[in-house]
Coordinates of C-alpha atoms in Angstrom, one line a residue:
Chain O
M98 CA -193.6 -122.9 41.0
I99 CA -192.6 -119.3 41.6
N100 CA -189.8 -120.3 43.9
D101 CA -188.3 -122.8 41.4
G102 CA -184.6 -122.2 41.5
A103 CA -184.3 -122.2 37.7
Y104 CA -186.6 -119.1 37.4
A105 CA -185.3 -117.3 40.4
L106 CA -183.6 -113.9 39.9
S107 CA -179.8 -114.1 40.2
R108 CA -178.5 -112.3 43.3
Q109 CA -176.6 -109.8 41.3
R110 CA -179.8 -108.7 39.5
Q111 CA -181.7 -108.6 42.7
F112 CA -179.0 -106.5 44.3
A113 CA -178.7 -104.1 41.4
N114 CA -182.5 -103.6 41.4
L115 CA -182.6 -102.9 45.1
A116 CA -179.6 -100.6 44.9
M117 CA -180.8 -98.5 42.0
M118 CA -184.4 -98.3 42.9
G119 CA -183.3 -97.5 46.4
A120 CA -181.2 -94.7 45.0
C121 CA -184.2 -93.4 43.1
A122 CA -186.3 -93.5 46.2
F123 CA -183.6 -91.6 48.0
A124 CA -183.6 -89.0 45.3
A125 CA -187.3 -88.4 45.8
F126 CA -186.8 -88.5 49.6
L127 CA -184.1 -85.8 49.3
A128 CA -186.3 -83.5 47.3
V129 CA -189.1 -83.8 49.9
L130 CA -186.5 -83.4 52.7
V131 CA -185.3 -80.1 51.3
L132 CA -188.9 -78.8 50.9
A133 CA -189.7 -79.9 54.5
L134 CA -186.5 -78.2 55.8
I135 CA -187.4 -75.0 54.0
L136 CA -191.0 -75.0 55.3
W137 CA -189.8 -76.0 58.8
H138 CA -187.4 -73.1 59.1
L139 CA -189.9 -70.7 57.5
L140 CA -192.5 -71.7 60.1
M141 CA -190.2 -71.8 63.0
R142 CA -188.4 -68.5 62.5
G143 CA -191.3 -66.7 60.7
F144 CA -193.9 -67.3 63.4
D145 CA -191.4 -66.2 66.0
A146 CA -191.2 -62.9 64.3
L147 CA -194.8 -62.4 63.3
T148 CA -196.6 -60.1 65.7
L149 CA -199.4 -57.5 65.4
D150 CA -196.8 -54.9 64.8
T151 CA -195.8 -56.6 61.6
F152 CA -199.1 -55.7 60.1
T153 CA -199.6 -52.2 61.6
M154 CA -196.2 -50.5 61.5
T155 CA -194.0 -49.4 58.6
T156 CA -190.4 -50.7 58.1
P157 CA -188.1 -49.5 60.8
P158 CA -184.5 -48.4 60.8
P159 CA -182.3 -51.0 62.4
G160 CA -182.7 -51.1 66.1
S161 CA -186.3 -49.8 66.3
K162 CA -189.6 -51.5 66.4
G163 CA -191.5 -51.8 63.2
G164 CA -193.4 -53.9 60.8
L165 CA -194.0 -54.6 57.2
L166 CA -197.2 -52.6 56.5
N167 CA -195.9 -50.5 53.6
P168 CA -194.2 -53.4 51.7
I169 CA -197.4 -55.5 52.1
L170 CA -199.6 -52.7 50.7
G171 CA -197.1 -52.0 48.0
S172 CA -197.0 -55.6 46.9
L173 CA -200.8 -55.9 46.9
A174 CA -201.0 -52.7 44.8
M175 CA -198.4 -53.7 42.3
T176 CA -199.6 -57.3 42.0
G177 CA -203.2 -56.1 41.6
A178 CA -202.2 -53.6 38.9
G179 CA -200.0 -56.1 37.1
I180 CA -202.7 -58.7 37.0
A181 CA -205.3 -56.2 35.9
V182 CA -203.1 -55.6 32.8
A183 CA -201.9 -59.1 32.3
A184 CA -205.1 -61.0 32.6
P185 CA -207.0 -59.4 29.7
L186 CA -203.9 -59.4 27.5
G187 CA -203.1 -63.0 28.4
V188 CA -206.7 -64.3 28.0
L189 CA -207.1 -62.6 24.6
S190 CA -203.8 -63.8 23.3
G191 CA -204.5 -67.3 24.5
T192 CA -207.9 -67.2 22.8
Y193 CA -206.3 -66.1 19.6
L194 CA -203.8 -69.0 19.8
A195 CA -206.4 -71.6 20.6
E196 CA -209.2 -70.5 18.3
Y197 CA -208.5 -68.1 15.4
G198 CA -204.8 -69.1 15.1
R199 CA -205.0 -72.8 15.6
H200 CA -203.3 -73.5 12.3
S201 CA -201.7 -70.3 11.2
R202 CA -197.9 -69.9 11.1
V203 CA -198.1 -66.6 12.9
A204 CA -199.7 -68.3 15.8
H205 CA -197.0 -71.0 15.7
G206 CA -194.4 -68.3 16.1
V207 CA -196.3 -66.6 18.9
R208 CA -196.6 -69.9 20.7
F209 CA -192.8 -70.4 20.4
I210 CA -192.0 -66.9 21.6
N211 CA -194.4 -67.3 24.5
D212 CA -192.8 -70.5 25.7
I213 CA -189.4 -68.7 25.7
L214 CA -190.8 -65.8 27.6
L215 CA -192.3 -68.2 30.1
S216 CA -188.8 -69.3 31.3
A217 CA -186.8 -66.1 30.5
P218 CA -184.9 -64.5 33.3
S219 CA -187.1 -62.1 35.1
I220 CA -184.3 -59.7 35.7
I221 CA -184.1 -59.0 32.0
I222 CA -187.7 -58.0 32.1
G223 CA -186.9 -55.6 34.8
L224 CA -184.0 -54.2 32.7
F225 CA -186.4 -53.8 29.8
V226 CA -189.0 -51.9 31.8
Y227 CA -186.3 -49.8 33.3
S228 CA -185.2 -48.6 29.9
V229 CA -188.7 -48.2 28.6
M230 CA -190.5 -46.7 31.6
V231 CA -188.2 -45.5 34.3
V232 CA -185.7 -43.7 32.1
P233 CA -188.3 -41.6 30.2
M234 CA -190.2 -40.9 33.4
S235 CA -186.9 -40.1 35.1
H236 CA -188.0 -41.7 38.4
F237 CA -188.8 -45.1 39.8
S238 CA -192.5 -45.8 40.3
G239 CA -195.0 -48.4 41.4
W240 CA -196.4 -48.3 37.8
A241 CA -193.1 -49.5 36.4
G242 CA -193.0 -52.3 39.0
A243 CA -196.6 -53.3 38.1
A244 CA -195.7 -53.2 34.4
A245 CA -192.7 -55.5 35.0
L246 CA -194.9 -57.9 37.0
A247 CA -197.5 -57.9 34.2
L248 CA -194.8 -58.8 31.7
V249 CA -193.8 -61.8 33.8
A250 CA -197.4 -62.9 34.3
V251 CA -198.6 -62.7 30.7
P252 CA -196.9 -65.8 29.3
V253 CA -198.3 -67.9 32.2
I254 CA -201.8 -66.8 31.5
V255 CA -201.4 -67.2 27.7
R256 CA -200.2 -70.8 28.1
T257 CA -202.9 -71.9 30.5
T258 CA -205.7 -70.2 28.6
E259 CA -204.7 -71.8 25.4
D260 CA -204.4 -75.2 26.9
V261 CA -207.8 -74.9 28.6
L262 CA -209.6 -73.6 25.5
R263 CA -208.2 -76.4 23.4
L264 CA -210.0 -78.8 25.7
V265 CA -213.4 -77.4 24.9
P266 CA -215.1 -80.2 22.9
A267 CA -215.6 -79.8 19.2
S268 CA -219.2 -80.7 19.5
L269 CA -219.9 -77.4 21.3
R270 CA -218.4 -75.5 18.4
E271 CA -220.3 -77.5 15.8
A272 CA -223.6 -77.0 17.7
A273 CA -223.0 -73.3 17.9
F274 CA -222.2 -73.0 14.2
A275 CA -225.2 -75.1 13.3
L276 CA -227.4 -72.6 15.2
G277 CA -225.8 -69.7 13.2
V278 CA -223.9 -68.2 16.2
P279 CA -221.1 -65.9 15.1
Y280 CA -217.6 -67.2 16.0
W281 CA -216.9 -64.3 18.4
R282 CA -220.2 -64.9 20.1
F283 CA -219.4 -68.6 20.5
I284 CA -216.0 -67.7 22.0
V285 CA -217.4 -65.2 24.5
S286 CA -220.5 -67.0 25.5
V287 CA -219.7 -70.7 25.2
A288 CA -215.9 -71.3 25.1
W289 CA -214.9 -68.9 27.8
R290 CA -217.8 -70.0 29.9
A291 CA -217.0 -73.6 29.5
A292 CA -213.3 -73.0 30.3
R293 CA -213.8 -70.3 33.0
T294 CA -212.5 -72.5 35.9
G295 CA -209.4 -73.3 33.9
I296 CA -208.8 -69.6 32.9
L297 CA -209.3 -68.6 36.6
T298 CA -206.8 -71.2 37.6
G299 CA -204.3 -69.8 35.2
I300 CA -204.8 -66.3 36.5
L301 CA -204.4 -67.6 40.1
L302 CA -201.2 -69.4 39.2
A303 CA -199.9 -66.2 37.6
V304 CA -200.7 -64.2 40.7
A305 CA -198.9 -66.8 42.8
R306 CA -195.9 -66.5 40.5
I307 CA -195.6 -62.7 40.6
S308 CA -196.3 -62.4 44.3
G309 CA -192.8 -63.9 44.9
E310 CA -190.9 -62.2 42.1
T311 CA -188.2 -59.9 43.3
A312 CA -185.8 -59.3 40.3
P313 CA -188.3 -57.3 38.1
L314 CA -189.0 -54.9 41.0
L315 CA -185.4 -54.2 41.8
F316 CA -184.9 -51.4 39.3
T317 CA -188.5 -50.5 38.5
A318 CA -190.2 -49.8 41.8
L319 CA -187.0 -49.7 43.8
N320 CA -187.9 -49.5 47.5
N321 CA -189.4 -47.1 49.9
Q322 CA -188.9 -46.8 53.7
F323 CA -192.2 -45.1 54.1
F324 CA -195.6 -45.2 52.5
A325 CA -195.4 -44.4 48.9
S326 CA -197.3 -41.1 48.3
S327 CA -198.8 -42.6 45.2
M328 CA -198.1 -45.4 42.7
N329 CA -196.1 -42.8 40.8
A330 CA -193.4 -42.9 43.5
P331 CA -190.9 -45.6 44.4
T332 CA -192.9 -48.3 46.2
A333 CA -191.8 -50.8 48.8
S334 CA -192.7 -54.4 48.1
L335 CA -192.4 -57.4 50.3
P336 CA -189.8 -59.4 48.2
V337 CA -187.5 -56.4 47.8
V338 CA -187.7 -55.6 51.5
I339 CA -186.9 -59.2 52.4
F340 CA -183.9 -59.0 50.1
Q341 CA -182.7 -55.8 51.8
F342 CA -183.3 -57.1 55.4
A343 CA -182.1 -60.6 55.0
M344 CA -178.8 -59.6 53.6
S345 CA -178.2 -57.0 56.3
P346 CA -176.2 -57.7 59.5
Y347 CA -179.0 -56.6 61.9
H348 CA -180.9 -59.3 63.8
D349 CA -184.2 -57.4 64.1
W350 CA -184.1 -56.8 60.3
Q351 CA -183.4 -60.4 59.7
R352 CA -186.4 -61.4 62.0
L353 CA -188.7 -59.1 60.0
A354 CA -187.3 -60.7 56.8
W355 CA -188.3 -64.2 58.1
A356 CA -191.8 -62.9 58.9
G357 CA -192.1 -61.4 55.4
A358 CA -190.8 -64.7 53.9
L359 CA -193.5 -66.6 55.9
L360 CA -196.2 -64.2 54.6
I361 CA -195.1 -64.6 51.0
S362 CA -194.8 -68.3 51.1
A363 CA -198.1 -68.7 52.9
T364 CA -199.8 -66.6 50.2
V365 CA -198.1 -68.4 47.3
L366 CA -198.8 -71.9 48.7
L367 CA -202.4 -71.0 49.6
I368 CA -203.0 -69.7 46.1
N369 CA -201.5 -72.9 44.6
V370 CA -203.7 -75.0 46.8
L371 CA -206.8 -73.0 45.8
A372 CA -205.9 -73.3 42.1
R373 CA -205.5 -77.0 42.5
W374 CA -208.8 -77.3 44.3
L375 CA -210.6 -75.3 41.6
A376 CA -209.1 -77.5 38.9
R377 CA -210.4 -80.6 40.6
Q378 CA -213.9 -79.0 41.0
R379 CA -213.9 -78.6 37.2
R380 CA -214.1 -82.4 36.9
Chain P
M24 CA -210.9 -88.0 16.0
P25 CA -209.3 -84.6 15.4
S26 CA -210.4 -82.0 17.9
D27 CA -211.2 -79.4 15.2
S28 CA -213.8 -80.4 12.7
A29 CA -214.1 -79.4 9.1
I30 CA -216.5 -76.5 9.0
A31 CA -217.4 -74.5 6.0
L32 CA -215.6 -71.4 7.3
S33 CA -212.4 -69.7 6.2
R34 CA -209.3 -70.8 8.1
D35 CA -209.8 -68.4 10.9
G36 CA -213.4 -69.0 11.5
I37 CA -214.9 -66.0 9.8
P38 CA -217.9 -67.0 7.7
R39 CA -217.0 -67.2 4.0
D40 CA -220.2 -65.8 2.6
G41 CA -219.3 -62.3 3.8
H42 CA -222.0 -62.1 6.4
A43 CA -219.5 -61.5 9.2
T44 CA -220.6 -58.5 11.3
A45 CA -218.3 -55.7 12.4
A46 CA -218.2 -57.2 15.9
E47 CA -216.6 -60.4 14.5
H48 CA -213.8 -58.4 12.8
V49 CA -213.3 -56.2 15.8
F50 CA -213.0 -59.2 18.2
R51 CA -210.6 -61.1 16.0
F52 CA -208.5 -57.9 15.5
V53 CA -208.3 -57.4 19.3
C54 CA -207.3 -61.0 19.9
R55 CA -204.7 -60.8 17.1
I56 CA -203.2 -57.6 18.5
A57 CA -202.9 -59.1 21.9
A58 CA -201.1 -62.1 20.5
L59 CA -198.8 -60.0 18.4
T60 CA -198.0 -57.8 21.4
V61 CA -196.8 -60.9 23.3
A62 CA -194.6 -61.8 20.3
G63 CA -193.3 -58.3 19.8
L64 CA -192.3 -58.2 23.5
L65 CA -189.4 -60.6 22.9
L66 CA -188.2 -58.6 19.9
A67 CA -188.6 -55.4 21.9
V68 CA -186.6 -56.7 24.8
F69 CA -183.8 -57.7 22.5
A70 CA -183.8 -54.5 20.6
V71 CA -183.8 -52.3 23.8
L72 CA -181.0 -54.4 25.4
A73 CA -178.9 -54.3 22.2
N74 CA -179.4 -50.6 21.9
N75 CA -178.4 -49.9 25.5
A76 CA -175.4 -52.3 25.3
A77 CA -174.0 -50.8 22.1
P78 CA -171.8 -48.1 23.8
A79 CA -170.1 -50.7 26.0
L80 CA -169.7 -53.3 23.3
S81 CA -168.3 -50.7 20.9
T82 CA -165.8 -49.4 23.5
F83 CA -164.5 -52.8 24.6
G84 CA -165.1 -54.9 21.5
P85 CA -165.4 -58.6 21.5
G86 CA -162.7 -58.7 24.2
F87 CA -165.4 -57.7 26.6
L88 CA -166.4 -61.3 26.9
I89 CA -163.1 -62.6 27.9
T90 CA -161.7 -59.9 30.2
E91 CA -161.9 -60.5 33.9
V92 CA -161.2 -57.0 35.1
W93 CA -164.2 -55.1 36.5
N94 CA -163.2 -51.7 37.7
P95 CA -165.9 -49.0 38.0
V96 CA -163.3 -46.4 39.0
T97 CA -161.1 -46.7 35.9
E98 CA -164.2 -47.7 33.9
K99 CA -162.7 -50.9 32.6
F100 CA -165.3 -53.7 32.4
G101 CA -165.1 -57.3 31.4
A102 CA -167.8 -59.9 31.4
F103 CA -165.6 -63.0 31.9
A104 CA -166.1 -63.4 35.7
P105 CA -169.9 -63.2 35.6
I106 CA -170.2 -65.4 32.5
C107 CA -167.9 -68.1 34.0
G108 CA -169.8 -67.8 37.3
T109 CA -173.1 -68.3 35.5
L110 CA -171.9 -71.3 33.6
I111 CA -170.2 -73.0 36.6
T112 CA -173.1 -72.6 39.0
S113 CA -175.5 -73.8 36.3
L114 CA -173.2 -76.8 35.6
I115 CA -173.2 -77.7 39.3
A116 CA -176.9 -77.2 39.4
M117 CA -177.4 -79.6 36.5
L118 CA -175.0 -82.2 38.1
I119 CA -177.0 -82.1 41.3
G120 CA -180.5 -81.5 39.9
M121 CA -180.5 -83.8 36.9
P122 CA -179.8 -87.2 38.6
L123 CA -182.1 -86.3 41.6
A124 CA -184.9 -85.3 39.2
V125 CA -184.6 -88.3 36.9
G126 CA -184.3 -90.6 39.9
S127 CA -187.4 -89.1 41.5
A128 CA -189.4 -89.3 38.3
L129 CA -188.4 -93.0 37.8
F130 CA -189.3 -93.7 41.4
L131 CA -192.7 -92.0 41.0
N132 CA -193.5 -93.8 37.8
E133 CA -192.3 -97.3 38.5
V134 CA -191.9 -98.2 42.2
C135 CA -193.9 -95.7 44.2
P136 CA -196.8 -97.1 46.2
H137 CA -200.1 -95.7 45.0
R138 CA -201.1 -93.9 48.1
L139 CA -197.7 -92.1 48.3
R140 CA -197.8 -91.0 44.6
G141 CA -200.3 -88.1 45.0
P142 CA -198.6 -86.4 48.0
L143 CA -195.2 -86.9 46.4
I144 CA -196.3 -85.2 43.2
V145 CA -197.8 -82.4 45.2
A146 CA -194.6 -82.0 47.2
I147 CA -192.5 -81.8 44.1
E148 CA -194.8 -79.2 42.6
L149 CA -194.7 -77.2 45.8
L150 CA -190.9 -77.2 45.6
A151 CA -191.4 -75.4 42.2
A152 CA -193.9 -72.9 43.7
V153 CA -191.6 -71.7 46.5
P154 CA -190.4 -68.2 45.4
S155 CA -186.7 -68.0 44.7
I156 CA -186.1 -65.4 47.3
I157 CA -187.1 -67.9 50.0
Y158 CA -184.5 -70.3 48.6
G159 CA -182.0 -67.6 48.8
M160 CA -182.8 -66.7 52.4
W161 CA -182.8 -70.3 53.4
G162 CA -179.5 -70.8 51.6
L163 CA -177.9 -67.8 53.3
L164 CA -179.2 -68.2 56.8
V165 CA -179.5 -72.0 57.1
L166 CA -177.5 -73.9 54.5
A167 CA -174.4 -71.7 54.4
P168 CA -173.7 -71.9 58.1
F169 CA -174.3 -75.6 58.0
L170 CA -171.8 -76.0 55.1
S171 CA -169.2 -73.8 56.7
T172 CA -169.2 -75.7 60.0
H173 CA -169.8 -79.3 58.9
F174 CA -168.9 -79.7 55.3
Q175 CA -166.2 -77.3 54.1
P176 CA -163.6 -77.9 56.8
F177 CA -164.0 -81.6 56.3
M178 CA -163.6 -81.3 52.6
T179 CA -160.6 -79.0 52.8
E180 CA -158.8 -81.4 55.1
W181 CA -159.6 -84.7 53.4
V182 CA -160.2 -83.9 49.7
G183 CA -158.0 -80.7 49.5
P184 CA -154.6 -82.5 49.4
L185 CA -155.7 -84.8 46.6
P186 CA -154.0 -84.0 43.3
I187 CA -156.5 -82.6 40.8
I188 CA -160.0 -82.4 42.4
G189 CA -158.3 -81.2 45.6
A190 CA -157.9 -77.7 44.1
L191 CA -161.7 -77.5 43.7
F192 CA -162.3 -77.9 47.4
V193 CA -159.9 -75.8 49.3
G194 CA -160.2 -72.4 50.8
P195 CA -161.6 -70.6 53.9
P196 CA -164.9 -72.1 54.9
F197 CA -167.1 -69.0 54.2
G198 CA -170.1 -71.1 53.6
I199 CA -171.2 -69.0 50.7
G200 CA -169.6 -69.4 47.3
M201 CA -170.0 -71.1 44.0
L202 CA -170.7 -74.5 45.5
T203 CA -173.5 -73.3 47.8
A204 CA -175.1 -71.4 44.9
G205 CA -174.9 -74.5 42.7
I206 CA -176.5 -76.6 45.4
I207 CA -179.4 -74.2 45.9
L208 CA -179.9 -73.9 42.1
G209 CA -179.8 -77.6 41.8
F210 CA -182.8 -78.0 44.2
M211 CA -184.6 -75.1 42.4
V212 CA -184.4 -76.8 39.0
L213 CA -185.2 -80.3 40.3
P214 CA -189.0 -79.9 40.2
F215 CA -189.0 -78.6 36.7
I216 CA -186.9 -81.4 35.3
A217 CA -188.8 -83.9 37.4
S218 CA -192.2 -82.9 36.1
V219 CA -191.1 -82.9 32.5
S220 CA -189.4 -86.2 33.0
C221 CA -192.6 -87.7 34.4
Q222 CA -194.4 -86.6 31.3
V223 CA -191.7 -88.0 29.1
F224 CA -191.8 -91.4 30.9
A225 CA -195.6 -91.5 30.7
A226 CA -195.5 -90.9 27.0
I227 CA -193.6 -94.1 26.3
D228 CA -195.7 -96.8 24.8
P229 CA -196.9 -99.0 27.7
V230 CA -196.6 -102.1 25.6
L231 CA -192.8 -101.8 25.7
R232 CA -192.8 -101.7 29.5
E233 CA -195.3 -104.5 29.9
A234 CA -193.3 -106.7 27.5
A235 CA -190.2 -106.1 29.5
Y236 CA -191.9 -107.0 32.8
G237 CA -193.4 -109.9 31.0
V238 CA -190.1 -111.5 30.2
G239 CA -189.0 -111.2 33.8
A240 CA -187.1 -107.9 34.0
T241 CA -186.7 -106.2 37.3
S242 CA -187.8 -102.6 37.8
W243 CA -184.3 -101.3 37.4
E244 CA -183.8 -103.3 34.2
V245 CA -187.0 -102.0 32.8
C246 CA -185.8 -98.4 33.6
K247 CA -182.3 -99.0 32.2
N248 CA -183.1 -100.9 29.1
V249 CA -186.6 -99.6 28.1
I250 CA -187.5 -96.3 29.7
L251 CA -184.2 -94.4 29.6
P252 CA -183.2 -95.3 26.1
H253 CA -186.6 -94.3 24.7
S254 CA -186.7 -91.0 26.5
R255 CA -183.3 -89.6 25.6
A256 CA -184.6 -86.7 23.5
G257 CA -187.2 -85.9 26.2
L258 CA -184.7 -86.0 29.0
L259 CA -182.3 -83.8 27.0
G260 CA -185.1 -81.3 26.5
A261 CA -186.0 -81.4 30.2
S262 CA -182.4 -80.8 31.2
M263 CA -182.1 -77.9 28.8
L264 CA -185.3 -76.4 30.3
G265 CA -183.8 -76.7 33.7
L266 CA -180.5 -75.2 32.4
G267 CA -182.5 -72.3 31.0
R268 CA -184.0 -71.7 34.5
A269 CA -180.7 -72.1 36.3
L270 CA -178.9 -69.6 34.0
G271 CA -181.4 -66.8 34.6
E272 CA -182.0 -67.3 38.3
T273 CA -181.3 -64.2 40.3
M274 CA -182.4 -64.0 43.9
A275 CA -181.4 -67.4 45.1
V276 CA -177.9 -66.9 43.7
T277 CA -177.4 -63.3 44.8
F278 CA -177.8 -64.3 48.4
V279 CA -175.1 -67.0 48.4
I280 CA -172.6 -66.4 45.6
G281 CA -170.5 -63.9 47.5
N282 CA -170.3 -61.2 44.8
A283 CA -166.7 -61.1 43.9
H284 CA -165.7 -60.3 40.3
H285 CA -163.1 -63.1 40.3
I286 CA -162.7 -66.5 38.9
S287 CA -161.0 -68.8 41.3
S288 CA -160.1 -72.5 40.9
S289 CA -161.9 -73.4 44.2
L290 CA -165.6 -74.0 44.4
F291 CA -165.6 -72.7 48.0
A292 CA -164.5 -69.2 46.8
P293 CA -167.0 -66.5 46.2
G294 CA -167.8 -65.5 42.6
T295 CA -170.5 -63.7 40.7
T296 CA -173.1 -64.5 38.0
I297 CA -174.6 -62.2 35.4
S298 CA -177.9 -61.9 37.2
A299 CA -176.3 -61.4 40.6
S300 CA -174.1 -58.6 39.2
L301 CA -177.1 -56.9 37.7
A302 CA -179.1 -57.3 40.9
N303 CA -176.3 -55.9 43.1
E304 CA -174.8 -53.2 41.0
F305 CA -177.5 -51.8 38.7
T306 CA -179.1 -49.3 41.0
E307 CA -175.8 -48.1 42.2
A308 CA -174.0 -47.8 38.8
V309 CA -172.7 -44.3 38.1
G310 CA -171.7 -43.3 34.7
D311 CA -173.0 -44.2 31.2
L312 CA -170.3 -46.8 30.5
Y313 CA -171.0 -48.7 33.7
L314 CA -174.7 -48.8 33.0
S315 CA -174.1 -49.8 29.4
S316 CA -171.7 -52.6 30.5
L317 CA -174.4 -54.0 32.8
Q318 CA -176.9 -53.9 30.0
A319 CA -174.4 -55.7 27.8
L320 CA -174.2 -58.4 30.5
G321 CA -178.0 -58.6 30.4
L322 CA -177.8 -59.0 26.6
V323 CA -175.3 -61.8 26.9
L324 CA -177.5 -63.6 29.4
F325 CA -180.6 -63.1 27.2
V326 CA -178.9 -64.5 24.1
I327 CA -177.6 -67.6 26.0
T328 CA -181.0 -68.3 27.6
F329 CA -182.8 -67.8 24.3
F330 CA -180.8 -70.4 22.5
V331 CA -181.0 -72.9 25.4
L332 CA -184.8 -72.5 25.8
A333 CA -185.3 -72.7 22.0
A334 CA -183.3 -75.9 21.9
A335 CA -185.3 -77.3 24.8
R336 CA -188.6 -76.4 23.1
L337 CA -187.6 -78.1 19.9
M338 CA -186.7 -81.3 21.7
L339 CA -189.8 -81.4 23.8
K340 CA -192.3 -80.6 21.0
N341 CA -192.9 -84.2 20.1
I342 CA -193.2 -85.3 23.7
E343 CA -195.9 -82.8 24.3
K344 CA -197.8 -83.9 21.2
K345 CA -197.7 -87.5 22.4
A346 CA -198.7 -86.6 25.9
A347 CA -201.7 -84.7 24.7
K348 CA -203.2 -87.6 22.8

């Protein structure tokens, strides 16, 4: 019955289907191929260059032995400081958008602006922090770098916090109000607790995002060949050092750049995997 | 059932009978300030940029946008080369990224075997998670040499002599240039467009799809006649989102664009984009007019990206509402 000639697909339709869906499959395959190529080169050249020296020595002049200790520490410090500022700001804003401002027009505008900031060029953020922090302080500093990273992280945290808080079931809110619990108490003790995995996932994704950001750091924290004496001095960071070393004509600097690239990618991908695992635990 | 129920409270949750404690008001105030800070950020960025760009814009006037010359020594600056470079690389990125992304999304939604679907989605999301500097490094140290040895000489010899499109593909095979930057950007925006397209396709009423399969349409006919026509607004929004990303991308482009303040007819030639100019020249700029011109470039980029992203958001609003249901 199925192979009855009157119901069979014409060859032209069969061919068109095969060709176009084959092209779609090829598109997906191409995307995965590029990812595989990037990861392959990262692993191949990065592992080659990764030694104990990379973690124990500071950045060298071209031609000498050295490592990536000061950029690694600088990145950790600035990312940590940035998230320490961005997480409370982002969670509180997301809470406002999801709870108090669910219907207000002000919240509508804030949500719109937040979505634009989410995809805005990060180099503009760096330009802004330069004008607002570096120029008045008259020197580059790790604090300015951390501020720029915080400004990049905040929209991510606001978006994920709002999405997760909206998923808290209405029955919890009704039960809390029925018991006479104040709204703020409900948010702090019930809503945040119910959504804590989601909020943590959002913060982790923001950390992953700012660990790889270079442009905001270019004119805020600048760079430093040695250990920064404090966060108040120009601070080396892994992405900026990779930028400097990879574009240079020196082979040993390029090897260190691959090692640094492997470190950043491993960190970012591990955090993404962790966030994904956490999200699945929530269910 | 609506997710927010009718409760006898004022609009923002504070009890109407005036029994709200000080803690309630403080907490709400703190949350509100946090939200307004985020909103104020955008306005602050615009205000600071405009303020810093004012000297350059008042010196050069509106001609700033269409002058190609960029001479720090004589202090004559024009934004035409960076603006053109930004637009051209973004156009190439969309020409490469959009078909690949929509194709991948169609494949994922319609034809992909079930067991392959999960890993494929993870792979595409990982493509989005890779930092842009890694793309730049890979582009400079892997893709550019490959293009300069295998692709560009071939194109110059075979496509170069052709009448009109030939002019696009001539020139010394540097490997870096507008085309390489466009290719890298295309693969960077692919995952963003693909994931939004997946959401858009999933938001189409399944009855339509099932009816089409029911009358004997092939997968491609369902895609062509049911899915794509119904997702036009969503796909446009997704492409504008990708365009917004491509316009502002800095690191991946700076590595492979070649950094020449020139507009050339060939895609193999080096050029520059607004973000690449800023990344390369800002820390070395001497003189107030130079700095102010760079800030003016940043302002132009900010304004363009703002309008593109606002348009994207407006187009995707309905899709997000449907997807949330």
